[in-house]
Short mmCIF file of C-alpha atoms and ligand atoms in Angstrom, two decimals:
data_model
loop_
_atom_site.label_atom_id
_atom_site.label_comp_id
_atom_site.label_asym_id
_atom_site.label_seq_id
_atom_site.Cartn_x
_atom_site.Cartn_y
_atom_site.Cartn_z
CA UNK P 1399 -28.37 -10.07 32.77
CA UNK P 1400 -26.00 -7.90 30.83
CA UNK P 1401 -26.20 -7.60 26.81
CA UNK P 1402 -23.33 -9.12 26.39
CA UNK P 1403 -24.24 -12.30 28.65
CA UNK P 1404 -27.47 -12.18 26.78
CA UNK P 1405 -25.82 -12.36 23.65
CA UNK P 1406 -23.61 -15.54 24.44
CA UNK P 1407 -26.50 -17.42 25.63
CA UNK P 1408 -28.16 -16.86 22.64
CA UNK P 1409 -25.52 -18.32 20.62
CA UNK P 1410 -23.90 -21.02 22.72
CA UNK P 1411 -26.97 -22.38 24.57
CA UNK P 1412 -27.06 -23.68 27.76
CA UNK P 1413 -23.39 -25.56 27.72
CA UNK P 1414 -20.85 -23.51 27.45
CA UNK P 1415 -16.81 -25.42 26.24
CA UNK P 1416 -15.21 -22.49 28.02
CA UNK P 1417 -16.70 -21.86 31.65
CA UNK P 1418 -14.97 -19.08 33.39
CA UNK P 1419 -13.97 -16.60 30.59
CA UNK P 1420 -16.31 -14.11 29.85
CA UNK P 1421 -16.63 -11.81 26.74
CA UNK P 1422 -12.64 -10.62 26.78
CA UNK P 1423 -12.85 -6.67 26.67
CA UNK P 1424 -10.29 -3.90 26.63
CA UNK P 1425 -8.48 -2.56 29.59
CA UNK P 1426 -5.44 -1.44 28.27
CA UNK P 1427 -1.97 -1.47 28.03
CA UNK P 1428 -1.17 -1.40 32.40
CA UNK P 1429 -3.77 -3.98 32.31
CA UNK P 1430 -2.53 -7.29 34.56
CA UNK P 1431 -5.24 -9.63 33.12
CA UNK P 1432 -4.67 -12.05 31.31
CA UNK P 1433 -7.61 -12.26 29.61
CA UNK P 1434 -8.42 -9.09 28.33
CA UNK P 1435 -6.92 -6.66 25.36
CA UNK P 1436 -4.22 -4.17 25.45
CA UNK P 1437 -4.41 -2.49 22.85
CA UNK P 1438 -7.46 -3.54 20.66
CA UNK P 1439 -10.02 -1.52 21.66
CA UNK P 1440 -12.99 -2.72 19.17
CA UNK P 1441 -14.70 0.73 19.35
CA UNK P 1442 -11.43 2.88 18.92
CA UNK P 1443 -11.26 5.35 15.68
CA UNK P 1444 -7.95 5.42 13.66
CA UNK P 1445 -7.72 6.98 9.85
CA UNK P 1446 -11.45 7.66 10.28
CA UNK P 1447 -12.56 4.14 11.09
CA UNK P 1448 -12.96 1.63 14.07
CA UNK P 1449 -10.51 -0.69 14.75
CA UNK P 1450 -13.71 -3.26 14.50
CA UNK P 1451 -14.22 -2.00 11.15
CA UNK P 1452 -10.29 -1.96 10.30
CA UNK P 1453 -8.86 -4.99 10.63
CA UNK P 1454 -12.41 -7.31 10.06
CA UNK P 1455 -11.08 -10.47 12.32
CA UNK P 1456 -11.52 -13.53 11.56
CA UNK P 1457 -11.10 -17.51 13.37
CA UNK P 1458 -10.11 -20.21 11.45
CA UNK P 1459 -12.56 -23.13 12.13
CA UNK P 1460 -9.71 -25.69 11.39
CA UNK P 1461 -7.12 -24.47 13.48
CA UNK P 1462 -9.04 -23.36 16.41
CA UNK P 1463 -11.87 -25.74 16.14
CA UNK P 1464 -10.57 -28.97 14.49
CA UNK P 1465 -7.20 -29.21 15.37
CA UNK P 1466 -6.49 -31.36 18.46
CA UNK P 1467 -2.55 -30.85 18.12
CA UNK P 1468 -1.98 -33.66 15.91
CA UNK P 1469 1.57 -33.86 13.56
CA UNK P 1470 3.88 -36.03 11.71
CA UNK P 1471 5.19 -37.64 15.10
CA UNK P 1472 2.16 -38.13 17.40
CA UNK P 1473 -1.64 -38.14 17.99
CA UNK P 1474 -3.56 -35.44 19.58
CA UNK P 1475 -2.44 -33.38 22.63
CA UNK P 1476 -5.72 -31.49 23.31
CA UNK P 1477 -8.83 -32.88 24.66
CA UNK P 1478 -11.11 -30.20 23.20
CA UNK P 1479 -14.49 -31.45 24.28
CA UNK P 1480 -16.64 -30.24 21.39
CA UNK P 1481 -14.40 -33.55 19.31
CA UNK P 1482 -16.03 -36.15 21.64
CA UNK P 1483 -18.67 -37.22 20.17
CA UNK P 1484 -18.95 -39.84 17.31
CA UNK P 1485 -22.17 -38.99 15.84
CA UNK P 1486 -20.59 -36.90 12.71
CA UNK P 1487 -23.57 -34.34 12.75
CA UNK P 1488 -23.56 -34.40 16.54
CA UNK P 1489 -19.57 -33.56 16.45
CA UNK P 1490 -20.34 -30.92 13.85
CA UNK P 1491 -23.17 -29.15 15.90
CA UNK P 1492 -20.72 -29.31 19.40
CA UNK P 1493 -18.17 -27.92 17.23
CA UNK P 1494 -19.99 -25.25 15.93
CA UNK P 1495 -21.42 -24.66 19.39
CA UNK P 1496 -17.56 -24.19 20.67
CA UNK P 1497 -16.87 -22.25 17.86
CA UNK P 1498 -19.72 -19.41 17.93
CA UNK P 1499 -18.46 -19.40 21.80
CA UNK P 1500 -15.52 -18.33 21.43
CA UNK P 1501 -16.28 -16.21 18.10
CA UNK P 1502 -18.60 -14.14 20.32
CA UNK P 1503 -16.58 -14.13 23.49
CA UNK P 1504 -13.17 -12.85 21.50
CA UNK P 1505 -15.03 -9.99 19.85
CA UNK P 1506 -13.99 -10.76 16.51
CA UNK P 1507 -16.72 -10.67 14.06
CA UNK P 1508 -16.00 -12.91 11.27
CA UNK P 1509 -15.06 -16.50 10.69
CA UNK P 1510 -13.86 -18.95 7.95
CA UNK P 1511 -14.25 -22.56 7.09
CA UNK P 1512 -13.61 -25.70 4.66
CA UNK P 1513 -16.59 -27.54 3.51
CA UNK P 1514 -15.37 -30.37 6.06
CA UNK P 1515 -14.54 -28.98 8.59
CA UNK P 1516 -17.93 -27.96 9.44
CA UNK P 1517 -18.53 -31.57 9.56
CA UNK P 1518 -17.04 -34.73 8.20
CA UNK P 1519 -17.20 -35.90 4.54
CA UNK P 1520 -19.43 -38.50 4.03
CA UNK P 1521 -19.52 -41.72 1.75
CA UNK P 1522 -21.03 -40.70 -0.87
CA UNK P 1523 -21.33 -37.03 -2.69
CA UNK P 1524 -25.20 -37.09 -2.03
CA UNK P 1525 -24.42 -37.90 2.17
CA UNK P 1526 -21.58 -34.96 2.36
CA UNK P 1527 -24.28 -32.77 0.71
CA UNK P 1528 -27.12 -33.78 3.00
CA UNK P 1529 -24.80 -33.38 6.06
CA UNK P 1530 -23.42 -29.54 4.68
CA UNK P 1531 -27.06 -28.60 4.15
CA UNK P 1532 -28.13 -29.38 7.60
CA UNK P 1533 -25.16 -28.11 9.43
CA UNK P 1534 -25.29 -24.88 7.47
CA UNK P 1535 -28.77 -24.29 8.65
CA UNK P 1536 -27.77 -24.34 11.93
CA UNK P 1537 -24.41 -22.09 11.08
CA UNK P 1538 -27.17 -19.88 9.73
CA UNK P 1539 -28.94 -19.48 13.32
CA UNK P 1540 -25.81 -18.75 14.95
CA UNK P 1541 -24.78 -16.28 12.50
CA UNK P 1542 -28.34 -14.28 12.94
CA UNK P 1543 -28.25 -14.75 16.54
CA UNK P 1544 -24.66 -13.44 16.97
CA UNK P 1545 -24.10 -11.49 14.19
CA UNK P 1546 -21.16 -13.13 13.23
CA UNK P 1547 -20.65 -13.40 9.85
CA UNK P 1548 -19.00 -15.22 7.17
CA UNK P 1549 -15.44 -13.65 5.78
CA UNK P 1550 -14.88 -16.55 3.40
CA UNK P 1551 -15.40 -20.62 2.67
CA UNK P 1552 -13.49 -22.30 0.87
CA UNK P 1553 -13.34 -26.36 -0.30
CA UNK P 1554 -10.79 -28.80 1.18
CA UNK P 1555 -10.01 -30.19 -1.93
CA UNK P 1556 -6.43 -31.33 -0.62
CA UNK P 1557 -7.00 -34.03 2.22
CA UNK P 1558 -8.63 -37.24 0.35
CA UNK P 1559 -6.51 -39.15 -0.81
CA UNK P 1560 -8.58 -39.00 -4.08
CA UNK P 1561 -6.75 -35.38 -4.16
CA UNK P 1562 -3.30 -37.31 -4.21
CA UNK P 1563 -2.47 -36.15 -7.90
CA UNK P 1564 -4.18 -32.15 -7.21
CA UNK P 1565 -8.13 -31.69 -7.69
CA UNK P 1566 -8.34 -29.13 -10.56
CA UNK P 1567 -5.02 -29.96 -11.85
CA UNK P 1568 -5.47 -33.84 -11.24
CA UNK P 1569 -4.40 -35.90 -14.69
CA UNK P 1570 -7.62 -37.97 -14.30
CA UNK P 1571 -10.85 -36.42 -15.47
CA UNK P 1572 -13.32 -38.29 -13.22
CA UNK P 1573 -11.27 -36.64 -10.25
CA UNK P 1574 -11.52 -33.21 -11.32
CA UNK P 1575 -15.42 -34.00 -11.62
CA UNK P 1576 -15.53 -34.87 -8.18
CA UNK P 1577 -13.78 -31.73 -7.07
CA UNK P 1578 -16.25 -29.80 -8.86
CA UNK P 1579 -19.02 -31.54 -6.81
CA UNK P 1580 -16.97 -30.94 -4.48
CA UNK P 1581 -16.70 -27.07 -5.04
CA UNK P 1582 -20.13 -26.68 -6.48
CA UNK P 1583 -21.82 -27.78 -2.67
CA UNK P 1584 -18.68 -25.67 -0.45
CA UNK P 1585 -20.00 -22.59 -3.14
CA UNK P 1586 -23.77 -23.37 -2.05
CA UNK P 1587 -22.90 -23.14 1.58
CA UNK P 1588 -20.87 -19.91 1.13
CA UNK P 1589 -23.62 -18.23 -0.70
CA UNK P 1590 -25.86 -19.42 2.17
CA UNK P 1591 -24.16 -18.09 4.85
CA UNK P 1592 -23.81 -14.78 2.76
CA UNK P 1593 -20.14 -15.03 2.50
CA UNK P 1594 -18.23 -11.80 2.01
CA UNK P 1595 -15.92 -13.79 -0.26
CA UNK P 1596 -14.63 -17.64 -1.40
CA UNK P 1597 -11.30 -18.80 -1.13
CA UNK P 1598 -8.88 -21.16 -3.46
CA UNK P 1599 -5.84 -22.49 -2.11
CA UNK P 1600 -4.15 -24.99 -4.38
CA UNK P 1601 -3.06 -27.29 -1.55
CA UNK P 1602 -1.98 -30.01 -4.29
CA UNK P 1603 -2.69 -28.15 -7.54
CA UNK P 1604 1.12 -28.29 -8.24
CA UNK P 1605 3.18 -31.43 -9.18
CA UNK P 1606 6.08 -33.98 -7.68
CA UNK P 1607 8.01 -34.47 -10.52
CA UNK P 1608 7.96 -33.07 -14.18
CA UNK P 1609 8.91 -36.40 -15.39
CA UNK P 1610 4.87 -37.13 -15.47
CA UNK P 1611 3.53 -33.80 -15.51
CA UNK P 1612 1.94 -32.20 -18.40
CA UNK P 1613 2.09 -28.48 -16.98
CA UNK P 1614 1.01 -26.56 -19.47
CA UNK P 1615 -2.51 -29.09 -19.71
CA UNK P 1616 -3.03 -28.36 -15.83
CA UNK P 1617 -2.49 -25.11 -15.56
CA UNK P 1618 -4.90 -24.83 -18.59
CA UNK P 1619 -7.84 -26.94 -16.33
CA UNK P 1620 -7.27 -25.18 -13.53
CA UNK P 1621 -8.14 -21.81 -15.05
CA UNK P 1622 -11.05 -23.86 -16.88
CA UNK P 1623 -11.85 -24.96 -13.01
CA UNK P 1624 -12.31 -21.07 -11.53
CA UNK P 1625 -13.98 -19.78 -14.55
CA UNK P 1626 -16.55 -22.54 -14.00
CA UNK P 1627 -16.62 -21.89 -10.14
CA UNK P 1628 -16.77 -17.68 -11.04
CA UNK P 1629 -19.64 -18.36 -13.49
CA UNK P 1630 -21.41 -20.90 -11.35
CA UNK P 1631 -21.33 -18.46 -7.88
CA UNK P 1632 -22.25 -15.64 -10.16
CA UNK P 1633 -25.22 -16.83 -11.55
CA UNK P 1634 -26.41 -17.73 -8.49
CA UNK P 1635 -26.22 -14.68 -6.33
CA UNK P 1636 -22.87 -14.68 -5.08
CA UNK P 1637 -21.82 -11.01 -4.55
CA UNK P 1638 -18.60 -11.68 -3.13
CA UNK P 1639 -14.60 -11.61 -3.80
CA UNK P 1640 -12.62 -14.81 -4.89
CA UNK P 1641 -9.25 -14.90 -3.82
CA UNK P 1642 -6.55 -17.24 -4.55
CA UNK P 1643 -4.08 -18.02 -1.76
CA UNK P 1644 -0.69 -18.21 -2.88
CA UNK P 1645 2.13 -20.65 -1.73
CA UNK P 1646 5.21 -21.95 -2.86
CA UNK P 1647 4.87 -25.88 -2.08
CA UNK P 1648 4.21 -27.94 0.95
CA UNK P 1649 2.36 -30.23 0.23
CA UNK P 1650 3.52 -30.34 -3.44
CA UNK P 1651 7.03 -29.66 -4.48
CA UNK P 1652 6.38 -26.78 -7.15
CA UNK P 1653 2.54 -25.40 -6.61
CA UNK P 1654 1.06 -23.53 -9.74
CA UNK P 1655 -0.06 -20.42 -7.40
CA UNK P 1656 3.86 -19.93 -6.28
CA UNK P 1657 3.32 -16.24 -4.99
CA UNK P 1658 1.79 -12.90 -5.08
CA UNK P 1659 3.24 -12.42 -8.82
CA UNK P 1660 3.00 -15.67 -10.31
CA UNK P 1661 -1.05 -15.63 -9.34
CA UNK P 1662 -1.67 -12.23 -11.09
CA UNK P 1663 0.11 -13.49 -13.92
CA UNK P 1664 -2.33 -16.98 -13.78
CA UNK P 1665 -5.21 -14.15 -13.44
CA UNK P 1666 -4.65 -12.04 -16.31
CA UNK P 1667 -3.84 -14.85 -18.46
CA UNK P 1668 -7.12 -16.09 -17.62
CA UNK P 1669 -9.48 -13.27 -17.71
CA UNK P 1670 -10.13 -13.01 -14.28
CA UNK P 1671 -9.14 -10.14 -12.47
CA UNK P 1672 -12.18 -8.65 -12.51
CA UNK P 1673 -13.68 -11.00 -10.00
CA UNK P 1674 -10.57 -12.19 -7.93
CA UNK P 1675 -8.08 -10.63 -5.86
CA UNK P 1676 -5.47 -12.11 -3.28
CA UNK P 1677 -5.49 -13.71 0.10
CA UNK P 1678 -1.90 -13.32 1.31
CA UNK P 1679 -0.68 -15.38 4.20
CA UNK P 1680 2.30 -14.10 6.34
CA UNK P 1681 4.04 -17.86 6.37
CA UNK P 1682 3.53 -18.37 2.65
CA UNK P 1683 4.96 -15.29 1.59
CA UNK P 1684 8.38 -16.38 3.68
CA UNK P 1685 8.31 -19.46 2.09
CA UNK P 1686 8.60 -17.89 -1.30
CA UNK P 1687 11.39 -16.43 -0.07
CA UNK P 1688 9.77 -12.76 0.23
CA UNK P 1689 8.86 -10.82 3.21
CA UNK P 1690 4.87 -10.48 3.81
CA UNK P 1691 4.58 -6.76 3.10
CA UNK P 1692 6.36 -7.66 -0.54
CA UNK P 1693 3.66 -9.94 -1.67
CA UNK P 1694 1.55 -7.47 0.12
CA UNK P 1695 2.29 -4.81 -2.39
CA UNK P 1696 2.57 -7.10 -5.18
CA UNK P 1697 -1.19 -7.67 -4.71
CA UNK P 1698 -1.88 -3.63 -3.79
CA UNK P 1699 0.36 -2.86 -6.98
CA UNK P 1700 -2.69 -4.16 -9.31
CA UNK P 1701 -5.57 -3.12 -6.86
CA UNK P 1702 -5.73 -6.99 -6.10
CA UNK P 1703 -4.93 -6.95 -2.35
CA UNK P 1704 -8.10 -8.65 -1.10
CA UNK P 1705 -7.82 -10.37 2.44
CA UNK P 1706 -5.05 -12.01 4.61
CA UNK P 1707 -4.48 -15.04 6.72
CA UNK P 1708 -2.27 -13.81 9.48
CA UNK P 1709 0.21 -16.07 11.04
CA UNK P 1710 4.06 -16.44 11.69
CA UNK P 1711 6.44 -17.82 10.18
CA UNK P 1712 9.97 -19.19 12.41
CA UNK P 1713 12.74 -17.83 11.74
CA UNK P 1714 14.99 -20.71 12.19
CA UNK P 1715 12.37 -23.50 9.83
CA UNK P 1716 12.29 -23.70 6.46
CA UNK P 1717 8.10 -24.77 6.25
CA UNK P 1718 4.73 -23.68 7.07
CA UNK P 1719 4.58 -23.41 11.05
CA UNK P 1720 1.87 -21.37 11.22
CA UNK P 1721 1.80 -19.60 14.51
CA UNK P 1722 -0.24 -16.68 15.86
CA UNK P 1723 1.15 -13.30 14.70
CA UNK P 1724 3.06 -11.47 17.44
CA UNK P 1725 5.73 -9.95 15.71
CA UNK P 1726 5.44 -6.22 15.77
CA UNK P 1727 8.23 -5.10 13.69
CA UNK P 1728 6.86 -7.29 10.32
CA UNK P 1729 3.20 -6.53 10.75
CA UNK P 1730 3.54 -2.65 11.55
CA UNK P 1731 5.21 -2.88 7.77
CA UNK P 1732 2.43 -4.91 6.68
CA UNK P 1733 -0.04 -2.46 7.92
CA UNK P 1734 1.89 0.22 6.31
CA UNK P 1735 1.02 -1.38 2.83
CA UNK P 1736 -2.68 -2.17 3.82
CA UNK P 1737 -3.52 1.37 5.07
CA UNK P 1738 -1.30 2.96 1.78
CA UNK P 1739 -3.76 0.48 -0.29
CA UNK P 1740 -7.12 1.97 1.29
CA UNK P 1741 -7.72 -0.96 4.02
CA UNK P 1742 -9.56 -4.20 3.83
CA UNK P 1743 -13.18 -4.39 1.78
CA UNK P 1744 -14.59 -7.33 1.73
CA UNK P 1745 -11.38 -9.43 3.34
CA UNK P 1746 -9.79 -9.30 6.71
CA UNK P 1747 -7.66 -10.23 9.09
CA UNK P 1748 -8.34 -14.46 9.32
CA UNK P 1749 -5.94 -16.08 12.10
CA UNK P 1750 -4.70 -18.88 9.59
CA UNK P 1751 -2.37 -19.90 12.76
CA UNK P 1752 -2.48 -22.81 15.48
CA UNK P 1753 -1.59 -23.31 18.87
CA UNK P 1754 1.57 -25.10 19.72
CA UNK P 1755 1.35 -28.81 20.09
CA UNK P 1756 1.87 -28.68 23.70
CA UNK P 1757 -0.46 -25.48 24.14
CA UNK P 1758 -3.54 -28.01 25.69
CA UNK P 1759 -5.56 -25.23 27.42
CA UNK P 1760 -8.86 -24.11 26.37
CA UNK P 1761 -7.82 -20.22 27.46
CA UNK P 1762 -4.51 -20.89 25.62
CA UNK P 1763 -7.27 -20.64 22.24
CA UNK P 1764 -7.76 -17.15 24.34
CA UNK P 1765 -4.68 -15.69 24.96
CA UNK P 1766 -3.29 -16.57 20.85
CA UNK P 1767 -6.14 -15.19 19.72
CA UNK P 1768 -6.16 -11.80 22.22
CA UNK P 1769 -2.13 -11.59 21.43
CA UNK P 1770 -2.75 -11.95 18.03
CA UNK P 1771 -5.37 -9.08 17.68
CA UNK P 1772 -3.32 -7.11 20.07
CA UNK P 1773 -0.66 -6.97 17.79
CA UNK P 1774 -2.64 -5.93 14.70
CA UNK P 1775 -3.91 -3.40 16.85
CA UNK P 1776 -0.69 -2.11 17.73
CA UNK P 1777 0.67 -1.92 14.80
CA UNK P 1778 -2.53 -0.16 13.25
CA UNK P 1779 -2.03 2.64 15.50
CA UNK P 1780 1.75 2.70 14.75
CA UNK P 1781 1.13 2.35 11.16
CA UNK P 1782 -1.66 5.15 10.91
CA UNK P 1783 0.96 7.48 13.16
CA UNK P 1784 3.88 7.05 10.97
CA UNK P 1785 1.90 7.87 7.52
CA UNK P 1786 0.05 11.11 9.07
CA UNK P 1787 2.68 12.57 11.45
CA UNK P 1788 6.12 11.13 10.23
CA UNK P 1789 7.86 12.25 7.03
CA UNK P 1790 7.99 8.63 5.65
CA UNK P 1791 5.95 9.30 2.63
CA UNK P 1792 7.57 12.34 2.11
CA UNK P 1793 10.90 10.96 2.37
CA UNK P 1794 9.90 8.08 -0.92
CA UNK P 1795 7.91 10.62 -2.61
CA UNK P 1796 11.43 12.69 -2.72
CA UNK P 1797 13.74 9.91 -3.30
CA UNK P 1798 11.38 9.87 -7.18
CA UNK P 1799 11.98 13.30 -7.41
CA UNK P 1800 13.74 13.30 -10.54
CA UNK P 1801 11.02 11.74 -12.27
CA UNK P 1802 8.73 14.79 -11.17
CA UNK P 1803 9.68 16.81 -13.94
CA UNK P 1804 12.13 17.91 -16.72
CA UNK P 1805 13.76 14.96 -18.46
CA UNK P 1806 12.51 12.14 -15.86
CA UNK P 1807 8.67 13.35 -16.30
CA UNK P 1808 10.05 12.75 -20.31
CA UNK P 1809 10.85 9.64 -19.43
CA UNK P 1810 8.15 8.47 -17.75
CA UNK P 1811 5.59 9.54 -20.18
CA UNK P 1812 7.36 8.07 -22.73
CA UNK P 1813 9.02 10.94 -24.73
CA UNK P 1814 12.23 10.26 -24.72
CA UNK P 1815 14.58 7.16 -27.01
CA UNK P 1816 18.06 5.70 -26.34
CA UNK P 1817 19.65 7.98 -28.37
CA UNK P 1818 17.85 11.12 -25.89
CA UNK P 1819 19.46 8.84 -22.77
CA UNK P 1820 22.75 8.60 -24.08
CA UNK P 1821 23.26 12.20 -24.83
CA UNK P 1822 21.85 13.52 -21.39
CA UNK P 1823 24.37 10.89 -20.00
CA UNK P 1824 27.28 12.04 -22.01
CA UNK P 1825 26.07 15.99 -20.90
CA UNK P 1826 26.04 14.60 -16.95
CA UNK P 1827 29.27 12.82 -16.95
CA UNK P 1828 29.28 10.81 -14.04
CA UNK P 1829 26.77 10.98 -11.32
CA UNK P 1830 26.94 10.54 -7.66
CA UNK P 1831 24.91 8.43 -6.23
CA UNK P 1832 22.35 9.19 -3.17
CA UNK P 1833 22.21 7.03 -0.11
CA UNK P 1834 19.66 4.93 -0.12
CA UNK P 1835 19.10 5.70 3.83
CA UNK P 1836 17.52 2.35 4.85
CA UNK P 1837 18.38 2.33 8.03
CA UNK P 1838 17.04 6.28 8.41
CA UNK P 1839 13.52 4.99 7.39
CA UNK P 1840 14.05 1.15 9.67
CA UNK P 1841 14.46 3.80 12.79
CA UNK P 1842 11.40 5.56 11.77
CA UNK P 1843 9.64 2.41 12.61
CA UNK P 1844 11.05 1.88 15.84
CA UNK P 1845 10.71 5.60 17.26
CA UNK P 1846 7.26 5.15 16.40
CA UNK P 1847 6.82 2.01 17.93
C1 XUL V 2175 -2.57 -23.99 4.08
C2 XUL V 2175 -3.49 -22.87 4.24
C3 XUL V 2175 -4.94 -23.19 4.15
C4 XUL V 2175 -5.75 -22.17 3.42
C5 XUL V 2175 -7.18 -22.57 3.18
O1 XUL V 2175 -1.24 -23.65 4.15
O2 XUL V 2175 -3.09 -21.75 4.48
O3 XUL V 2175 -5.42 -23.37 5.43
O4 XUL V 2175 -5.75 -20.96 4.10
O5 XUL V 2175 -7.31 -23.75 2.50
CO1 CO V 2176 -4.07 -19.94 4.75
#
């Protein structure tokens, strides 16, 4: 038996969810299969690192493993057979059966999860704990006997209806208690599962209608809220980054953590950039009305560019549609930033995106997921290429040059008053502008493409 066939045995027992597909491996770009990658090559060097060790993949246990096609307009599309059962912890240990399977048979060595989507939320605080605790031993065996590991957890504190108001932000007290049960146990399991990092996205922390909102109050518990999670994880071993996950709305109308600059603000204010950084989602930043690679070096600008959930937005909607990233033009840019910024530490690359609703195959799971990583690939390469070989750097450094030295250098380190701008002005008379040459640096991208 090979290593690799060893390997998935040891993780996904004696049942495999997806008979037929075998560990997907490279074979390159003239490659006819299907099922195999084009251009990530796990083992490949670029900038002095693997790919593997570059872009730090990661699947997203609700999308790939929870969600059964589902939306506003109709039931479930996809008979995954790891949902079948209705014993919760049996569901949960199928599920996590499925999902180590096709972890381990992608390649990608990371994944991420809500507390409940690891398995259902019980009646009680005291059952949901019970059932976390014993499905997180098991996640533990899988992790060992893959070595998978854990890129972040986070805390569905947006779903029960108990959430309706927000969960840190909620008016009511007692609710904000219960999120903090909540959070407290989703922390334990993170910490467990040694976690690279721990994730906040304020899915209702936001409000309808300022008519009965108290903003200033909320915004005040929420901070309250992730200094007590910080302190909590801290003292008990947690080594890892926090991140907050901006968005815009959806579900709420205004959320607190609008975007990339709104958060840091919300950070500093708060005393907290020392332990969190960002988790920027491609579909978010759209929805802010920015492009990803802005909020992108937003979060770089102030060294808080942590992790990313990579999807796609559509061009034509105006919400979240999450789909798998495939879009070469916007993520080469995006890759740009993250290689200028040093590259991923603790975060990664987490496929925050679904299948289409009428996408009911078990390889379709396959073929997002390979297209996906494909196109990070791609535009790794292309990325690393233009920043060593092309004169793109050059070509910003210059556009600065003024700044460099004489009167801009004065400028810059603060040496010179109004008064010292007006008379240079009135020496210069008027100035002709430079081009800005955006479309000289938009066909850099494409030759190197
Ligand atoms: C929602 C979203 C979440 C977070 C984790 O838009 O992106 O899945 O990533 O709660
Ligand atoms: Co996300």
């Amino acid at each position: 038996m090979s290593d690799i066939k060893k390997e998935i045995n040891l993780v996904t027992g004696s049942r495999p969810f997806f008979k037929g597909i075998d560990r997907i491996k490279y074979e390159g770009p003239s490659s006819d299969n299907i099922l195999s990658f084009k251009h990530y090559d796990e083992n490949r060097v670029v900038a002095g690192k693997t790919m593997k060790e570059h872009l730090r993949f990661s699947v997203a246990y609700w999308h790939s493993l929870c969600g059964a096609g589902q939306d506003m307009f109709g039931g479930d599309t996809k008979d995954w057979p790891w949902l079948a059962a209705s014993d919760p912890m049996q569901k949960a240990r199928d599920k996590m059966d499925a999902a180590f399977e096709l972890i381990t048979k992608l390649g990608v060595p990371f994944y991420c999860f809500h507390d409940f989507d690891l398995v259902a939320e019980g009646a009680t605080v005291a059952e949901s704990e019970k059932r976390l605790t014993s499905i997180v031993e098991y996640a533990k065996e899988k992790q060992q006997a893959s070595n998978v590991g854990l890129l972040w957890g986070t805390a569905n504190l947006f779903s029960h209806r108990r959430y309706m108001n927000g969960a840190a932000t909620n008016p009511e007290f007692d609710i904000i208690a219960q999120a903090g049960a909540q959070l407290k146990n989703a922390l334990d399991a993170t910490i467990a599962l040694g976690g690279a990092g721990y994730v906040f996205w304020g899915g209702r922390e936001g409000y309808m209608s300022l008519l009965n909102t108290n903003m200033k109050r909320e915004q005040e518990h929420l901070g309250r809220f992730l200094t007590m999670a910080r302190d909590y994880a801290r003292k008990n071993g947690f080594k890892g980054c926090f991140y907050i996950e901006p968005k815009p709305m959806e579900p709420t109308k205004h959320q607190y953590d609008y975007d990339a600059s709104t958060v840091l603000g919300f950070l500093r204010q708060y005393d907290l950039l020392g332990d969190f950084k960002l988790n920027v989602e491609v579909n978010h930043a759209t929805l802010a009305g920015h492009t990803f690679q802005h909020d992108l070096q937003v979060a770089a600008d102030a060294n808080a560019l942590g992790s990313i959930d990579a999807n796609r937005g559509d061009y034509q909607n105006g919400w979240d549609t999450d789909e798998f990233p495939m879009d070469l033009f916007e993520v080469t840019q995006a890759m740009l930033v993250i290689l200028e910024a040093g590259g991923f530490t603790t975060g990664g690359i987490n496929f925050d995106a679904k299948l289409r609703r009428n996408s009911t195959e078990e390889s379709d799971l396959f073929i997002a997921h390979i297209n996906g990583m494909d196109t990070f690939a791609r535009s790794l390469v292309v990325a690393d290429r233009i920043l060593q070989s092309s004169p793109y750097r050059q070509w910003r450094k210059e556009r600065y040059a003024s700044f460099d030295s004489g009167e801009g250098a004065k400028f810059e380190a603060g040496q010179l008053s109004l008064e010292d701008l007006k008379a240079i002005a009135v020496r210069n008379g008027e100035i002709t502008p430079k081009s800005g040459k955006q479309e000289l640096y938009e066909s850099l991208i494409n030759k190197y493409l």
